[in-house]
PDB file of C-alpha atoms in Angstrom:
ATOM      1  CA  MET X   1      52.438  14.982  51.085  1.00  0.00           C
ATOM      2  CA  SER X   2      53.530  12.283  49.284  1.00  0.00           C
ATOM      3  CA  THR X   3      54.504  13.278  45.187  1.00  0.00           C
ATOM      4  CA  LEU X   4      53.845  11.081  42.155  1.00  0.00           C
ATOM      5  CA  THR X   5      56.645   9.323  40.449  1.00  0.00           C
ATOM      6  CA  GLY X   6      56.823   8.033  37.022  1.00  0.00           C
ATOM      7  CA  SER X   7      56.430   4.343  37.753  1.00  0.00           C
ATOM      8  CA  PRO X   8      54.231   2.318  37.204  1.00  0.00           C
ATOM      9  CA  VAL X   9      51.420   1.302  38.802  1.00  0.00           C
ATOM     10  CA  ALA X  10      51.514  -2.342  40.158  1.00  0.00           C
ATOM     11  CA  THR X  11      48.137  -4.945  39.922  1.00  0.00           C
ATOM     12  CA  PRO X  12      46.441  -5.904  42.448  1.00  0.00           C
ATOM     13  CA  ASP X  13      47.050  -9.514  41.588  1.00  0.00           C
ATOM     14  CA  SER X  14      49.935 -10.103  39.840  1.00  0.00           C
ATOM     15  CA  GLY X  15      52.032  -7.354  41.568  1.00  0.00           C
ATOM     16  CA  THR X  16      53.594  -6.264  38.298  1.00  0.00           C
ATOM     17  CA  PRO X  17      53.010  -3.095  36.200  1.00  0.00           C
ATOM     18  CA  SER X  18      50.589  -3.021  33.826  1.00  0.00           C
ATOM     19  CA  ARG X  19      51.433  -3.203  30.539  1.00  0.00           C
ATOM     20  CA  ARG X  20      49.259  -2.528  27.153  1.00  0.00           C
ATOM     21  CA  ARG X  21      49.904  -4.795  24.890  1.00  0.00           C
ATOM     22  CA  ALA X  22      48.602  -4.657  20.736  1.00  0.00           C
ATOM     23  CA  PRO X  23      45.782  -7.274  20.291  1.00  0.00           C
ATOM     24  CA  LYS X  24      46.745 -10.257  17.973  1.00  0.00           C
ATOM     25  CA  ASP X  25      45.624 -10.239  14.078  1.00  0.00           C
ATOM     26  CA  PRO X  26      43.012 -13.202  14.294  1.00  0.00           C
ATOM     27  CA  SER X  27      43.688 -13.621  10.932  1.00  0.00           C
ATOM     28  CA  PRO X  28      47.584 -14.173  10.170  1.00  0.00           C
ATOM     29  CA  ARG X  29      48.643 -12.942   6.839  1.00  0.00           C
ATOM     30  CA  ARG X  30      49.243 -14.774   3.457  1.00  0.00           C
ATOM     31  CA  ARG X  31      51.533 -14.978   2.024  1.00  0.00           C
ATOM     32  CA  ALA X  32      52.542 -14.041  -1.642  1.00  0.00           C
ATOM     33  CA  GLY X  33      52.177 -17.026  -3.896  1.00  0.00           C
ATOM     34  CA  SER X  34      49.687 -18.791  -1.252  1.00  0.00           C
ATOM     35  CA  PRO X  35      47.485 -20.990  -2.470  1.00  0.00           C
ATOM     36  CA  ARG X  36      44.607 -19.038  -1.974  1.00  0.00           C
ATOM     37  CA  ASP X  37      46.122 -16.596  -4.083  1.00  0.00           C
ATOM     38  CA  ARG X  38      46.768 -18.697  -7.099  1.00  0.00           C
ATOM     39  CA  LYS X  39      43.006 -19.775  -6.962  1.00  0.00           C
ATOM     40  CA  SER X  40      41.727 -16.219  -6.427  1.00  0.00           C
ATOM     41  CA  THR X  41      44.238 -15.308  -9.748  1.00  0.00           C
ATOM     42  CA  LEU X  42      42.631 -18.540 -11.507  1.00  0.00           C
ATOM     43  CA  LEU X  43      39.537 -17.561 -10.755  1.00  0.00           C
ATOM     44  CA  THR X  44      40.004 -13.816 -12.232  1.00  0.00           C
ATOM     45  CA  VAL X  45      41.536 -14.709 -15.551  1.00  0.00           C
ATOM     46  CA  LEU X  46      38.241 -17.847 -16.060  1.00  0.00           C
ATOM     47  CA  MET X  47      36.044 -14.383 -15.671  1.00  0.00           C
ATOM     48  CA  ALA X  48      37.895 -12.938 -17.928  1.00  0.00           C
ATOM     49  CA  VAL X  49      37.398 -15.525 -20.403  1.00  0.00           C
ATOM     50  CA  MET X  50      33.861 -15.535 -20.008  1.00  0.00           C
ATOM     51  CA  LEU X  51      33.691 -12.084 -20.218  1.00  0.00           C
ATOM     52  CA  VAL X  52      35.265 -11.522 -23.972  1.00  0.00           C
ATOM     53  CA  TYR X  53      33.163 -14.653 -24.474  1.00  0.00           C
ATOM     54  CA  SER X  54      30.113 -12.879 -24.350  1.00  0.00           C
ATOM     55  CA  VAL X  55      31.072  -9.723 -25.170  1.00  0.00           C
ATOM     56  CA  LEU X  56      32.985 -10.014 -28.476  1.00  0.00           C
ATOM     57  CA  PRO X  57      29.692 -10.650 -30.437  1.00  0.00           C
ATOM     58  CA  LEU X  58      27.645  -8.068 -29.328  1.00  0.00           C
ATOM     59  CA  ALA X  59      30.787  -6.144 -30.107  1.00  0.00           C
ATOM     60  CA  TRP X  60      31.390  -7.279 -33.655  1.00  0.00           C
ATOM     61  CA  LEU X  61      27.744  -6.901 -34.124  1.00  0.00           C
ATOM     62  CA  LEU X  62      28.144  -3.340 -33.227  1.00  0.00           C
ATOM     63  CA  ILE X  63      31.568  -2.546 -35.552  1.00  0.00           C
ATOM     64  CA  ASN X  64      29.742  -4.103 -38.641  1.00  0.00           C
ATOM     65  CA  SER X  65      26.398  -2.474 -38.181  1.00  0.00           C
ATOM     66  CA  THR X  66      28.034   1.076 -38.591  1.00  0.00           C
ATOM     67  CA  LYS X  67      29.390  -0.360 -42.324  1.00  0.00           C
ATOM     68  CA  THR X  68      28.510  -0.614 -45.802  1.00  0.00           C
ATOM     69  CA  GLN X  69      27.837  -3.689 -47.866  1.00  0.00           C
ATOM     70  CA  GLU X  70      31.041  -3.409 -49.569  1.00  0.00           C
ATOM     71  CA  ALA X  71      33.112  -2.597 -46.669  1.00  0.00           C
ATOM     72  CA  LEU X  72      31.720  -5.710 -44.491  1.00  0.00           C
ATOM     73  CA  PHE X  73      34.525  -7.732 -46.570  1.00  0.00           C
ATOM     74  CA  ASP X  74      37.099  -5.220 -47.380  1.00  0.00           C
ATOM     75  CA  SER X  75      37.285  -4.528 -43.947  1.00  0.00           C
ATOM     76  CA  PHE X  76      38.591  -5.820 -40.686  1.00  0.00           C
ATOM     77  CA  GLY X  77      35.442  -7.683 -38.601  1.00  0.00           C
ATOM     78  CA  LEU X  78      36.096  -6.109 -35.466  1.00  0.00           C
ATOM     79  CA  TRP X  79      37.192  -2.928 -36.147  1.00  0.00           C
ATOM     80  CA  PHE X  80      35.267   0.500 -38.036  1.00  0.00           C
ATOM     81  CA  ALA X  81      35.939   1.275 -41.435  1.00  0.00           C
ATOM     82  CA  GLY X  82      36.107   4.419 -43.163  1.00  0.00           C
ATOM     83  CA  ASP X  83      32.569   5.588 -43.787  1.00  0.00           C
ATOM     84  CA  PHE X  84      30.084   5.462 -40.636  1.00  0.00           C
ATOM     85  CA  VAL X  85      26.991   4.654 -41.741  1.00  0.00           C
ATOM     86  CA  PHE X  86      25.015   3.543 -38.667  1.00  0.00           C
ATOM     87  CA  PHE X  87      22.499   5.691 -38.681  1.00  0.00           C
ATOM     88  CA  GLN X  88      21.886   5.099 -42.429  1.00  0.00           C
ATOM     89  CA  ASN X  89      21.850   1.135 -42.138  1.00  0.00           C
ATOM     90  CA  ILE X  90      19.266   2.112 -39.320  1.00  0.00           C
ATOM     91  CA  ALA X  91      16.893   4.042 -41.579  1.00  0.00           C
ATOM     92  CA  ASP X  92      18.060   1.509 -44.589  1.00  0.00           C
ATOM     93  CA  VAL X  93      16.457  -1.274 -42.015  1.00  0.00           C
ATOM     94  CA  PHE X  94      13.006   0.297 -41.032  1.00  0.00           C
ATOM     95  CA  THR X  95      12.028   1.075 -45.096  1.00  0.00           C
ATOM     96  CA  TYR X  96      12.956  -1.928 -46.735  1.00  0.00           C
ATOM     97  CA  GLY X  97      10.825  -3.689 -47.699  1.00  0.00           C
ATOM     98  CA  ASP X  98       8.289  -1.687 -47.381  1.00  0.00           C
ATOM     99  CA  GLY X  99       8.782  -1.519 -44.081  1.00  0.00           C
ATOM    100  CA  GLU X 100       9.432  -5.508 -43.152  1.00  0.00           C
ATOM    101  CA  PHE X 101      11.086  -4.865 -40.262  1.00  0.00           C
ATOM    102  CA  VAL X 102       8.876  -2.684 -38.498  1.00  0.00           C
ATOM    103  CA  ARG X 103       5.963  -5.203 -39.498  1.00  0.00           C
ATOM    104  CA  TRP X 104       8.086  -8.117 -37.702  1.00  0.00           C
ATOM    105  CA  LEU X 105       9.293  -6.078 -34.784  1.00  0.00           C
ATOM    106  CA  GLY X 106       5.632  -5.358 -33.934  1.00  0.00           C
ATOM    107  CA  ASN X 107       4.596  -9.203 -34.348  1.00  0.00           C
ATOM    108  CA  THR X 108       7.206 -10.107 -31.939  1.00  0.00           C
ATOM    109  CA  VAL X 109       6.415  -7.439 -29.191  1.00  0.00           C
ATOM    110  CA  LEU X 110       2.903  -8.912 -29.518  1.00  0.00           C
ATOM    111  CA  TYR X 111       4.053 -13.126 -29.240  1.00  0.00           C
ATOM    112  CA  VAL X 112       5.881 -11.697 -25.696  1.00  0.00           C
ATOM    113  CA  VAL X 113       3.323  -9.575 -24.258  1.00  0.00           C
ATOM    114  CA  VAL X 114       0.560 -11.929 -24.892  1.00  0.00           C
ATOM    115  CA  GLY X 115       2.697 -15.284 -24.592  1.00  0.00           C
ATOM    116  CA  ALA X 116       5.216 -14.662 -21.945  1.00  0.00           C
ATOM    117  CA  GLY X 117       3.089 -12.432 -20.209  1.00  0.00           C
ATOM    118  CA  GLY X 118       0.466 -14.869 -19.929  1.00  0.00           C
ATOM    119  CA  ALA X 119       2.647 -17.950 -19.349  1.00  0.00           C
ATOM    120  CA  THR X 120       4.510 -15.835 -16.356  1.00  0.00           C
ATOM    121  CA  LEU X 121       0.581 -14.675 -14.584  1.00  0.00           C
ATOM    122  CA  LEU X 122      -0.639 -18.855 -15.631  1.00  0.00           C
ATOM    123  CA  ALA X 123       2.969 -19.972 -14.090  1.00  0.00           C
ATOM    124  CA  THR X 124       2.303 -18.488 -10.776  1.00  0.00           C
ATOM    125  CA  LEU X 125      -0.981 -19.197 -10.619  1.00  0.00           C
ATOM    126  CA  ALA X 126      -0.376 -22.405 -11.173  1.00  0.00           C
ATOM    127  CA  GLY X 127       2.899 -22.702  -9.091  1.00  0.00           C
ATOM    128  CA  TYR X 128       1.154 -21.019  -6.436  1.00  0.00           C
ATOM    129  CA  GLY X 129      -1.869 -23.328  -6.031  1.00  0.00           C
ATOM    130  CA  LEU X 130       0.234 -26.313  -6.278  1.00  0.00           C
ATOM    131  CA  ALA X 131       2.399 -24.831  -3.282  1.00  0.00           C
ATOM    132  CA  LYS X 132       0.108 -23.737  -0.604  1.00  0.00           C
ATOM    133  CA  PHE X 133      -2.959 -26.311  -1.240  1.00  0.00           C
ATOM    134  CA  ASP X 134      -3.103 -30.335  -1.194  1.00  0.00           C
ATOM    135  CA  PHE X 135      -5.321 -31.874  -3.124  1.00  0.00           C
ATOM    136  CA  PRO X 136      -5.458 -35.932  -4.563  1.00  0.00           C
ATOM    137  CA  GLY X 137      -3.055 -36.450  -7.255  1.00  0.00           C
ATOM    138  CA  LYS X 138      -0.398 -33.784  -5.714  1.00  0.00           C
ATOM    139  CA  LYS X 139       2.204 -35.752  -6.582  1.00  0.00           C
ATOM    140  CA  ALA X 140       1.650 -37.430 -10.066  1.00  0.00           C
ATOM    141  CA  VAL X 141       1.528 -33.497 -11.231  1.00  0.00           C
ATOM    142  CA  PHE X 142       4.495 -32.864  -9.847  1.00  0.00           C
ATOM    143  CA  ALA X 143       6.086 -35.970 -11.680  1.00  0.00           C
ATOM    144  CA  VAL X 144       3.987 -34.320 -14.809  1.00  0.00           C
ATOM    145  CA  VAL X 145       6.253 -31.132 -14.111  1.00  0.00           C
ATOM    146  CA  LEU X 146       9.655 -32.194 -13.923  1.00  0.00           C
ATOM    147  CA  GLY X 147       9.239 -34.850 -16.992  1.00  0.00           C
ATOM    148  CA  ALA X 148       7.868 -31.206 -19.146  1.00  0.00           C
ATOM    149  CA  VAL X 149      10.517 -29.362 -17.890  1.00  0.00           C
ATOM    150  CA  ALA X 150      13.478 -32.245 -19.171  1.00  0.00           C
ATOM    151  CA  ILE X 151      11.569 -32.445 -22.861  1.00  0.00           C
ATOM    152  CA  PRO X 152      13.183 -29.939 -24.994  1.00  0.00           C
ATOM    153  CA  GLY X 153      10.501 -27.430 -26.683  1.00  0.00           C
ATOM    154  CA  THR X 154      12.136 -28.879 -30.144  1.00  0.00           C
ATOM    155  CA  ALA X 155      10.836 -32.077 -30.042  1.00  0.00           C
ATOM    156  CA  LEU X 156       7.217 -30.904 -29.309  1.00  0.00           C
ATOM    157  CA  ALA X 157       7.572 -28.671 -32.541  1.00  0.00           C
ATOM    158  CA  VAL X 158       6.228 -30.940 -35.568  1.00  0.00           C
ATOM    159  CA  PRO X 159       3.365 -33.010 -32.700  1.00  0.00           C
ATOM    160  CA  THR X 160       2.025 -29.207 -32.300  1.00  0.00           C
ATOM    161  CA  PHE X 161       2.344 -28.546 -35.892  1.00  0.00           C
ATOM    162  CA  LEU X 162       0.043 -31.409 -36.707  1.00  0.00           C
ATOM    163  CA  MET X 163      -2.401 -30.698 -33.354  1.00  0.00           C
ATOM    164  CA  PHE X 164      -2.918 -27.061 -35.336  1.00  0.00           C
ATOM    165  CA  SER X 165      -3.042 -28.002 -38.657  1.00  0.00           C
ATOM    166  CA  GLN X 166      -6.233 -30.154 -37.727  1.00  0.00           C
ATOM    167  CA  MET X 167      -7.648 -27.296 -36.185  1.00  0.00           C
ATOM    168  CA  GLY X 168      -7.078 -24.699 -38.883  1.00  0.00           C
ATOM    169  CA  LEU X 169      -4.392 -22.376 -37.300  1.00  0.00           C
ATOM    170  CA  THR X 170      -1.553 -22.951 -38.767  1.00  0.00           C
ATOM    171  CA  ASN X 171      -0.192 -19.744 -40.680  1.00  0.00           C
ATOM    172  CA  THR X 172      -1.840 -17.238 -37.371  1.00  0.00           C
ATOM    173  CA  PRO X 173      -1.143 -16.277 -34.565  1.00  0.00           C
ATOM    174  CA  TRP X 174      -2.667 -18.371 -32.024  1.00  0.00           C
ATOM    175  CA  ALA X 175       0.213 -21.009 -33.524  1.00  0.00           C
ATOM    176  CA  ILE X 176       3.114 -19.300 -31.868  1.00  0.00           C
ATOM    177  CA  ILE X 177       0.933 -17.273 -28.819  1.00  0.00           C
ATOM    178  CA  LEU X 178      -0.551 -20.640 -27.626  1.00  0.00           C
ATOM    179  CA  PRO X 179       2.195 -22.676 -27.472  1.00  0.00           C
ATOM    180  CA  SER X 180       4.608 -19.780 -25.465  1.00  0.00           C
ATOM    181  CA  LEU X 181       1.528 -20.075 -22.444  1.00  0.00           C
ATOM    182  CA  ILE X 182       2.902 -23.197 -21.528  1.00  0.00           C
ATOM    183  CA  SER X 183       6.143 -22.813 -19.185  1.00  0.00           C
ATOM    184  CA  PRO X 184       6.749 -26.249 -17.130  1.00  0.00           C
ATOM    185  CA  PHE X 185       9.644 -24.449 -15.571  1.00  0.00           C
ATOM    186  CA  GLY X 186       8.272 -21.071 -15.045  1.00  0.00           C
ATOM    187  CA  LEU X 187       5.335 -23.638 -13.033  1.00  0.00           C
ATOM    188  CA  TYR X 188       8.528 -25.615 -11.644  1.00  0.00           C
ATOM    189  CA  LEU X 189       9.883 -22.046  -9.913  1.00  0.00           C
ATOM    190  CA  ILE X 190       7.263 -20.300  -8.857  1.00  0.00           C
ATOM    191  CA  TRP X 191       6.357 -23.427  -6.971  1.00  0.00           C
ATOM    192  CA  THR X 192       9.349 -23.939  -5.514  1.00  0.00           C
ATOM    193  CA  TYR X 193       9.975 -20.804  -4.669  1.00  0.00           C
ATOM    194  CA  ALA X 194       6.716 -19.973  -3.360  1.00  0.00           C
ATOM    195  CA  VAL X 195       6.832 -22.920  -0.574  1.00  0.00           C
ATOM    196  CA  ASP X 196       9.262 -21.038   1.420  1.00  0.00           C
ATOM    197  CA  SER X 197       8.884 -16.793   0.490  1.00  0.00           C
ATOM    198  CA  VAL X 198       4.638 -17.055   1.367  1.00  0.00           C
ATOM    199  CA  PRO X 199       4.680 -18.167   5.185  1.00  0.00           C
ATOM    200  CA  ASP X 200       1.180 -20.611   6.414  1.00  0.00           C
ATOM    201  CA  GLU X 201       0.814 -18.114   9.068  1.00  0.00           C
ATOM    202  CA  ILE X 202       0.228 -14.857   6.747  1.00  0.00           C
ATOM    203  CA  LEU X 203      -1.999 -17.147   4.854  1.00  0.00           C
ATOM    204  CA  GLU X 204      -3.835 -18.358   7.559  1.00  0.00           C
ATOM    205  CA  ALA X 205      -4.340 -14.675   9.624  1.00  0.00           C
ATOM    206  CA  ALA X 206      -5.630 -13.378   6.056  1.00  0.00           C
ATOM    207  CA  ARG X 207      -8.579 -16.163   5.952  1.00  0.00           C
ATOM    208  CA  MET X 208      -9.212 -15.236  10.138  1.00  0.00           C
ATOM    209  CA  ASP X 209      -9.356 -11.467   9.189  1.00  0.00           C
ATOM    210  CA  GLY X 210     -12.093 -12.680   6.561  1.00  0.00           C
ATOM    211  CA  ALA X 211     -10.066 -12.283   3.144  1.00  0.00           C
ATOM    212  CA  SER X 212     -10.819 -14.169  -0.169  1.00  0.00           C
ATOM    213  CA  GLU X 213      -8.162 -16.194  -1.238  1.00  0.00           C
ATOM    214  CA  LEU X 214      -8.274 -14.330  -4.279  1.00  0.00           C
ATOM    215  CA  ARG X 215      -7.413 -11.020  -2.032  1.00  0.00           C
ATOM    216  CA  SER X 216      -5.240 -13.367   0.263  1.00  0.00           C
ATOM    217  CA  PHE X 217      -2.759 -13.768  -3.349  1.00  0.00           C
ATOM    218  CA  PHE X 218      -3.090 -10.079  -4.909  1.00  0.00           C
ATOM    219  CA  THR X 219      -2.529  -8.345  -1.663  1.00  0.00           C
ATOM    220  CA  ILE X 220      -0.062 -10.268  -0.019  1.00  0.00           C
ATOM    221  CA  SER X 221       1.114 -13.538  -1.952  1.00  0.00           C
ATOM    222  CA  LEU X 222       1.488 -11.280  -5.124  1.00  0.00           C
ATOM    223  CA  ARG X 223       4.134  -9.264  -3.591  1.00  0.00           C
ATOM    224  CA  LEU X 224       5.840 -11.964  -1.659  1.00  0.00           C
ATOM    225  CA  LEU X 225       6.438 -14.136  -5.030  1.00  0.00           C
ATOM    226  CA  SER X 226       7.888 -11.054  -6.792  1.00  0.00           C
ATOM    227  CA  PRO X 227      11.303 -12.004  -6.976  1.00  0.00           C
ATOM    228  CA  GLY X 228      10.362 -15.320  -8.384  1.00  0.00           C
ATOM    229  CA  LEU X 229       7.259 -13.689 -10.969  1.00  0.00           C
ATOM    230  CA  ILE X 230       9.956 -11.365 -11.984  1.00  0.00           C
ATOM    231  CA  THR X 231      12.951 -14.508 -13.121  1.00  0.00           C
ATOM    232  CA  VAL X 232       9.850 -16.055 -14.945  1.00  0.00           C
ATOM    233  CA  LEU X 233       8.966 -13.283 -16.636  1.00  0.00           C
ATOM    234  CA  LEU X 234      12.867 -12.731 -18.114  1.00  0.00           C
ATOM    235  CA  PHE X 235      12.795 -16.739 -19.020  1.00  0.00           C
ATOM    236  CA  THR X 236      10.104 -16.075 -20.941  1.00  0.00           C
ATOM    237  CA  MET X 237      10.700 -12.839 -22.615  1.00  0.00           C
ATOM    238  CA  VAL X 238      14.034 -14.042 -24.056  1.00  0.00           C
ATOM    239  CA  ALA X 239      12.692 -17.279 -25.144  1.00  0.00           C
ATOM    240  CA  THR X 240       9.865 -16.034 -26.835  1.00  0.00           C
ATOM    241  CA  TRP X 241      11.685 -13.181 -28.419  1.00  0.00           C
ATOM    242  CA  ASN X 242      14.332 -15.387 -29.446  1.00  0.00           C
ATOM    243  CA  ASN X 243      11.766 -18.291 -30.524  1.00  0.00           C
ATOM    244  CA  TYR X 244      13.328 -19.152 -33.950  1.00  0.00           C
ATOM    245  CA  PHE X 245      11.727 -22.872 -35.064  1.00  0.00           C
ATOM    246  CA  LEU X 246       8.256 -23.040 -33.825  1.00  0.00           C
ATOM    247  CA  PRO X 247       7.761 -19.648 -36.232  1.00  0.00           C
ATOM    248  CA  LEU X 248       9.374 -21.306 -38.820  1.00  0.00           C
ATOM    249  CA  ILE X 249       6.952 -24.491 -39.073  1.00  0.00           C
ATOM    250  CA  MET X 250       4.127 -22.700 -38.028  1.00  0.00           C
ATOM    251  CA  LEU X 251       4.230 -19.761 -40.120  1.00  0.00           C
ATOM    252  CA  SER X 252       4.876 -19.566 -44.165  1.00  0.00           C
ATOM    253  CA  ASP X 253       3.328 -15.834 -44.611  1.00  0.00           C
ATOM    254  CA  SER X 254       5.937 -13.389 -43.881  1.00  0.00           C
ATOM    255  CA  THR X 255       2.954 -10.980 -42.550  1.00  0.00           C
ATOM    256  CA  TRP X 256       2.921 -12.727 -39.368  1.00  0.00           C
ATOM    257  CA  TYR X 257       7.092 -13.680 -39.024  1.00  0.00           C
ATOM    258  CA  PRO X 258       9.239 -12.323 -36.013  1.00  0.00           C
ATOM    259  CA  LEU X 259      11.986 -11.114 -36.391  1.00  0.00           C
ATOM    260  CA  THR X 260      14.058 -14.344 -35.909  1.00  0.00           C
ATOM    261  CA  VAL X 261      12.003 -15.520 -39.327  1.00  0.00           C
ATOM    262  CA  GLY X 262      12.085 -12.794 -40.979  1.00  0.00           C
ATOM    263  CA  LEU X 263      15.937 -11.229 -40.271  1.00  0.00           C
ATOM    264  CA  ASN X 264      16.837 -15.381 -41.333  1.00  0.00           C
ATOM    265  CA  GLN X 265      15.150 -14.845 -44.855  1.00  0.00           C
ATOM    266  CA  TRP X 266      16.912 -12.076 -45.758  1.00  0.00           C
ATOM    267  CA  ASN X 267      20.288 -13.525 -44.589  1.00  0.00           C
ATOM    268  CA  ALA X 268      18.451 -16.384 -47.813  1.00  0.00           C
ATOM    269  CA  GLN X 269      17.841 -13.470 -49.616  1.00  0.00           C
ATOM    270  CA  SER X 270      21.486 -12.298 -49.874  1.00  0.00           C
ATOM    271  CA  THR X 271      23.000 -15.736 -50.525  1.00  0.00           C
ATOM    272  CA  THR X 272      20.110 -16.503 -53.357  1.00  0.00           C
ATOM    273  CA  VAL X 273      21.959 -16.771 -56.804  1.00  0.00           C
ATOM    274  CA  GLY X 274      20.312 -13.330 -58.396  1.00  0.00           C
ATOM    275  CA  GLY X 275      19.140 -11.725 -55.205  1.00  0.00           C
ATOM    276  CA  GLU X 276      20.186  -8.663 -53.349  1.00  0.00           C
ATOM    277  CA  PRO X 277      23.140  -8.879 -50.811  1.00  0.00           C
ATOM    278  CA  ILE X 278      22.046  -6.736 -47.377  1.00  0.00           C
ATOM    279  CA  TYR X 279      24.489  -8.252 -45.315  1.00  0.00           C
ATOM    280  CA  ASN X 280      24.709  -4.781 -43.685  1.00  0.00           C
ATOM    281  CA  LEU X 281      20.889  -4.627 -43.337  1.00  0.00           C
ATOM    282  CA  VAL X 282      20.852  -7.966 -42.144  1.00  0.00           C
ATOM    283  CA  ILE X 283      23.567  -7.251 -39.033  1.00  0.00           C
ATOM    284  CA  THR X 284      21.950  -4.108 -38.132  1.00  0.00           C
ATOM    285  CA  GLY X 285      18.532  -5.642 -37.898  1.00  0.00           C
ATOM    286  CA  SER X 286      20.308  -7.849 -35.236  1.00  0.00           C
ATOM    287  CA  PHE X 287      22.032  -5.670 -32.841  1.00  0.00           C
ATOM    288  CA  LEU X 288      18.708  -3.518 -33.004  1.00  0.00           C
ATOM    289  CA  THR X 289      16.651  -6.700 -32.088  1.00  0.00           C
ATOM    290  CA  ILE X 290      19.213  -7.107 -29.287  1.00  0.00           C
ATOM    291  CA  ILE X 291      18.305  -3.946 -27.853  1.00  0.00           C
ATOM    292  CA  PRO X 292      15.309  -5.097 -26.296  1.00  0.00           C
ATOM    293  CA  ILE X 293      16.067  -7.448 -24.221  1.00  0.00           C
ATOM    294  CA  VAL X 294      19.009  -5.336 -22.949  1.00  0.00           C
ATOM    295  CA  VAL X 295      16.935  -2.923 -21.930  1.00  0.00           C
ATOM    296  CA  ALA X 296      13.830  -5.144 -20.445  1.00  0.00           C
ATOM    297  CA  PHE X 297      16.933  -6.774 -18.435  1.00  0.00           C
ATOM    298  CA  LEU X 298      18.271  -3.196 -17.076  1.00  0.00           C
ATOM    299  CA  PHE X 299      14.397  -2.016 -16.206  1.00  0.00           C
ATOM    300  CA  LEU X 300      13.201  -5.621 -14.706  1.00  0.00           C
ATOM    301  CA  GLN X 301      16.916  -5.637 -12.640  1.00  0.00           C
ATOM    302  CA  LYS X 302      15.518  -3.084  -9.807  1.00  0.00           C
ATOM    303  CA  TYR X 303      12.139  -4.790  -9.340  1.00  0.00           C
ATOM    304  CA  TRP X 304      14.461  -8.160  -9.025  1.00  0.00           C
ATOM    305  CA  GLN X 305      16.775  -6.922  -6.640  1.00  0.00           C
ATOM    306  CA  SER X 306      14.094  -4.819  -4.292  1.00  0.00           C
ATOM    307  CA  GLY X 307      11.922  -7.631  -4.165  1.00  0.00           C
ATOM    308  CA  LEU X 308      14.204 -10.043  -2.827  1.00  0.00           C
ATOM    309  CA  THR X 309      13.320  -8.080   0.713  1.00  0.00           C
ATOM    310  CA  ALA X 310       9.813  -7.649   0.083  1.00  0.00           C
ATOM    311  CA  GLY X 311       7.974  -8.873   2.972  1.00  0.00           C
ATOM    312  CA  GLY X 312      11.274  -8.941   5.408  1.00  0.00           C
ATOM    313  CA  VAL X 313      10.670  -5.845   6.533  1.00  0.00           C
ATOM    314  CA  LYS X 314       7.550  -4.999   9.245  1.00  0.00           C
ATOM    315  CA  ALA X 315       5.570  -2.676   8.361  1.00  0.00           C
TER     316      ALA X 315
END
């Protein structure tokens, strides 16, 4: 009867005892102070600087919205004063001038809903059509769209004013809504996005099943275009919400002012000799105007991210 010993078992190939060796780390450890570490530190510092640069104006608005008119000039700008009158300032903003701020807010919402919403819809339809259909002069249209993207909106404000003046549309909401319906950048973005995000095979299969082009667009293509659509919607919303120069030259009646022009009127009133200084209301109103944009970004972000995988999972 043989006995087992503690000696290692020899392998048939080499005749030497088999030993387990720890696997080598494929990635060598970086020594402290390596160029990659220095680069990472530099990028972190740059990101911190950009964060401070972005957040500092918002913090200044929030802090100074809590101060009285006198405290704005008697206290440090980046710290709170003794009297906390934030809610009183908000109440004064909504009631000053027989509720001008509320009327301007309603005008801005109207311009954004009709103008930005219409611009997104038109850009989506036109961009999708240019991406998925062939027709004579398509390259010429592409060149025109690129040229329109390169032209700033302020360069077209005066010619637009002269044209609308001849049509009798100045000092009306249409003077703001109609120019806002045109978004060359949105059209270009949807155009380039639809080329790859909507496969031609899916459209051909839908046509073979008897679906019309409109039905294919609204039931199939629109879901695949949702990330690009949300992107265009965000851009047009911000552009329309912050639109200042066009309403400034188009509107002379404060009844149709948006928030940008209305708050500037309050600020001009504060600097006019004999005018009532209401800098605290201007600052508080400016802080209130950025809240809807922040809420819109936070609300639409989940649809933006979820739309990135739309159509990628087989049902």
